[in-house]
C-alpha positions as a printed Julia matrix, in Angstrom:
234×3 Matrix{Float64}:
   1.06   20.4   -19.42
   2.37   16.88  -20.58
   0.58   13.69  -19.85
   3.75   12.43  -17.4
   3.18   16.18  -15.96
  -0.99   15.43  -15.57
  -0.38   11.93  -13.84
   2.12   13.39  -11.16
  -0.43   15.84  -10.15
  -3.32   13.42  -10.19
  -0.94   10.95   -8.17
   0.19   13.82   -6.1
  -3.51   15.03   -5.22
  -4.1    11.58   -4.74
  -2.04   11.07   -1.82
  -2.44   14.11   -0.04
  -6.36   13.29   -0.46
  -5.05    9.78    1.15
  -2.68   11.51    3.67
  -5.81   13.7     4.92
  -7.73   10.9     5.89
  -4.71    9.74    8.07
  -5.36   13.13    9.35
  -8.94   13.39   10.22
 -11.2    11.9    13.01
 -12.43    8.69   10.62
 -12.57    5.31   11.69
 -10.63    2.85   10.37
 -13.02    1.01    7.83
 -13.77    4.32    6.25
  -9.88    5.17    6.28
  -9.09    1.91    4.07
 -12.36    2.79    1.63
 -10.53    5.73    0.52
  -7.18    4.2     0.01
  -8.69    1.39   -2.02
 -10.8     4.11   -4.19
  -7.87    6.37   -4.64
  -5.81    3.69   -5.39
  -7.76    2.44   -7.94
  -8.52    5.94   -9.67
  -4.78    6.86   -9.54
  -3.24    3.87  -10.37
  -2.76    3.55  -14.26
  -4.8     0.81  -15.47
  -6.05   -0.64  -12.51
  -9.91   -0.66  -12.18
 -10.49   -2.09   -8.85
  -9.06   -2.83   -5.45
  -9.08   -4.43   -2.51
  -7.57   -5.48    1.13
  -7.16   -9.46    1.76
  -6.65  -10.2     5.88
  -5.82  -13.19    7.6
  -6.3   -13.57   11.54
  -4.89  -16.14   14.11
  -7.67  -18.2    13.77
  -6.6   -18.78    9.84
  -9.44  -17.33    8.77
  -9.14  -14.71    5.47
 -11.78  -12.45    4.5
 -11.77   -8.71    2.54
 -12.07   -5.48    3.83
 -12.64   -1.88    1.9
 -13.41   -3.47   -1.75
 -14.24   -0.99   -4.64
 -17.3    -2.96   -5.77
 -19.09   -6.59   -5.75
 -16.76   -7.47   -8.62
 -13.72   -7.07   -7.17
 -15.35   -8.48   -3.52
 -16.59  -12.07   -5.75
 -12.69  -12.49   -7.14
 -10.63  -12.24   -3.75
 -13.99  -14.89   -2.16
 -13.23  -17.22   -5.45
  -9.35  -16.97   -4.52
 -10.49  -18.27   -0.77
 -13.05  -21.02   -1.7
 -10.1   -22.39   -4.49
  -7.33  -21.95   -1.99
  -5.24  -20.12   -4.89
  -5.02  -16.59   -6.41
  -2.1   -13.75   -6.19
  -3.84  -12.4    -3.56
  -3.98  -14.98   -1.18
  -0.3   -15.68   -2.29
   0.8   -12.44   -1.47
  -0.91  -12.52    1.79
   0.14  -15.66    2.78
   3.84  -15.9     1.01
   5.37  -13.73   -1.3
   5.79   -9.88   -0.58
   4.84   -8.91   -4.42
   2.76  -11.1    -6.52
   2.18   -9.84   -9.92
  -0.16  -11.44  -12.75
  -0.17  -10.36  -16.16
  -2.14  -12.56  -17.73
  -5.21  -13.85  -15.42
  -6.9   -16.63  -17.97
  -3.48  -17.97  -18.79
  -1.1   -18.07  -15.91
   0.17  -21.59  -15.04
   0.09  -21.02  -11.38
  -3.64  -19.8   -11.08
  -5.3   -22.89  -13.55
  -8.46  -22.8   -11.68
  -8.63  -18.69  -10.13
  -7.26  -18.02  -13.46
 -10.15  -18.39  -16.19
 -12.88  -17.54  -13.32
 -11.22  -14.12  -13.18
 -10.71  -13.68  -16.67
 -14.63  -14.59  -16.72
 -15.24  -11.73  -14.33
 -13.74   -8.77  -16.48
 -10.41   -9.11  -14.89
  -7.02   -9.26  -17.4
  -4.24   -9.07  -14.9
  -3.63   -8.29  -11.04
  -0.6    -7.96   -8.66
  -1.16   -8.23   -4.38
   1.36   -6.36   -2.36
   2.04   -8.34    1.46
   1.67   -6.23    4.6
   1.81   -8.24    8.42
   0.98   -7.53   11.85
   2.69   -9.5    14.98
   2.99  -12.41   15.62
   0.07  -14.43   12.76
  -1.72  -11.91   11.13
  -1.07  -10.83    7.68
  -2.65   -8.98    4.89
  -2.85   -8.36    1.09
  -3.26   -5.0    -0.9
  -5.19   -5.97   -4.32
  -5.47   -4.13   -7.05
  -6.71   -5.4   -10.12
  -6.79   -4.58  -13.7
  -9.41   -4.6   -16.53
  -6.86   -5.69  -19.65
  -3.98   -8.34  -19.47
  -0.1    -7.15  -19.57
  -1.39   -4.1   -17.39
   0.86   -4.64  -14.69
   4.02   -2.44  -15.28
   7.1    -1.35  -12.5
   4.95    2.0   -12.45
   2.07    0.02  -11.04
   3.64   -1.87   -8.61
   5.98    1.5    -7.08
   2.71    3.48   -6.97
   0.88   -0.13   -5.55
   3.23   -0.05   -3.24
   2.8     3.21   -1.77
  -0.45    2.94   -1.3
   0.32   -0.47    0.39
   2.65    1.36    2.56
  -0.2     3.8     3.83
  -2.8     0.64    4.34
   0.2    -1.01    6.72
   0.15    2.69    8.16
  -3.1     3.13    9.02
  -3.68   -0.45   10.27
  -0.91    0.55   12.93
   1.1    -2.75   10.69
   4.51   -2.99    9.73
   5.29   -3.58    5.75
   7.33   -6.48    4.37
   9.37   -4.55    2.91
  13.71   -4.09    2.5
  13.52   -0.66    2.57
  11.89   -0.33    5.88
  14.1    -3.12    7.52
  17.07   -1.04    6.33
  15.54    2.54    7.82
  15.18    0.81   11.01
  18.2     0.04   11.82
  18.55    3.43   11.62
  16.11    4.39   14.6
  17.74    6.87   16.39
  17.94    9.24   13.67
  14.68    8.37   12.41
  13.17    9.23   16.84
  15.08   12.75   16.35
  13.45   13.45   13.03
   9.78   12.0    14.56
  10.07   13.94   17.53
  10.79   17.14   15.1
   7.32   16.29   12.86
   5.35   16.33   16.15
   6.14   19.66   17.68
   6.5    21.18   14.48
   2.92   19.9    12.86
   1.39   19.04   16.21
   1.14   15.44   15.46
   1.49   12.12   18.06
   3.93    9.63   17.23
   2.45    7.26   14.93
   1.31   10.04   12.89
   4.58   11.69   12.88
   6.15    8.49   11.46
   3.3     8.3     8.79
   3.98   11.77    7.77
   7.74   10.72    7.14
   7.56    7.41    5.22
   4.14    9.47    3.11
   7.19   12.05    1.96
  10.01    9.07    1.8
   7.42    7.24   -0.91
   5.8    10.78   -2.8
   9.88   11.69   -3.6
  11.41    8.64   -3.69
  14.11    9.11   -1.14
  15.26    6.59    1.86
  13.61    7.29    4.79
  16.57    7.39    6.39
  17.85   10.34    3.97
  15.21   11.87    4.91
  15.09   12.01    8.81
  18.85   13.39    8.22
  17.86   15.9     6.18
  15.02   17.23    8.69
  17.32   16.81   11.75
  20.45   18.42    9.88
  17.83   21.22    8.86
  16.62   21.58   12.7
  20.02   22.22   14.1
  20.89   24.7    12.02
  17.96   26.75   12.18
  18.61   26.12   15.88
  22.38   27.54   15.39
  20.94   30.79   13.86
């Protein structure tokens, strides 16, 4: 089997693990521990993650870290008021870093990361109505580690935090899907009877399979409901 070969089933394995625990009777805390720890142990040089939240009060604090390490640099990002993740949870949708002691925009997270074990880091935004907004962090051991592979896969995992937090993601994508809701209800409404699943599930299921093969979500709910009808023509 060749190496790309080996890290589609690990990344594969890794979201159905993920997907399972969307599936089974856990709380939430313990939901968001195992997307943090299966991000970080699929994710190709990424070491540790997190979750950054905000609430209406203005407050920020972290939820599901992978260790003490990774719990010490999102806190240091808080007390300096700067730091991709706080950025990314607070502004931009994607906020990559690939240099940590060196970047320009972090002078004083920067070094104190770097000091920590950390080389580079990127923060994907997720937000709740009306205030509340959060931060999927995943950080990386060596600098320049940070590569469009990292941030898809980031993303999906991302994708499944905003998921199981009952959130909607930031991102263009989704917008676009939802404007095509109808479709999308018939193709939700097909998931449930067919896999026994309520609504919010239903939709998880769909936008798990739109990220795992890459495909609109839109594409997809035509495909199911264009599937359904004929079976239902037979």
């Amino acid at each position: 089997m060749t190496e790309q070969a080996d890290l589609h089933l690990e990344i594969a394995e890794a979201m159905t693990e993920v997907a399972a625990s969307l599936q089974a009777p856990m709380e939430l805390e313990e939901t968001l521990a195992v997307i943090t720890r299966v991000a970080a142990e699929t994710i190709p040089g990424i070491v540790e993650a997190s979750i950054s939240i905000t609430t209406k009060e203005g407050r920020i604090e972290t939820l599901a870290p992978t260790g003490p390490r990774v719990t010490r640099a999102d806190h240091l990002q808080y007390e300096l008021g700067e730091g991709p993740c706080l950025h990314a949870a607070l502004e931009e949708p994607v906020v990559a870093v690939n240099d940590l002691a060196n970047d320009p925009r972090w002078p004083d997270f920067g070094p104190k990361a770097a000091a920590l074990g950390f080389g580079s880091q990127v923060a994907f935004q997720f937000r709740a109505a009306p205030h509340v907004r959060g931060a999927l962090n995943l950080y990386a051991q060596e600098p320049n580690s940070i590569d469009q592979d990292s941030i898809h896969l980031g993303s999906m995992f991302a994708g499944q935090i905003a998921v199981a937090m009952g959130w909607a993601r930031q991102d263009q994508t989704l917008t676009e899907a939802l404007a095509t809701r109808n479709i999308i209800g018939q193709a939700v409404g097909i998931v449930m009877e067919r896999y026994k699943l309520d609504s919010d599930r239903a939709f998880a299921f769909l936008t798990r399979l739109s990220q795992t093969s890459n495909t609109k979500l839109n594409v997809i709910a035509a495909a199911l409901v264009e599937q359904s009808n004929e079976a239902s023509r037979r």
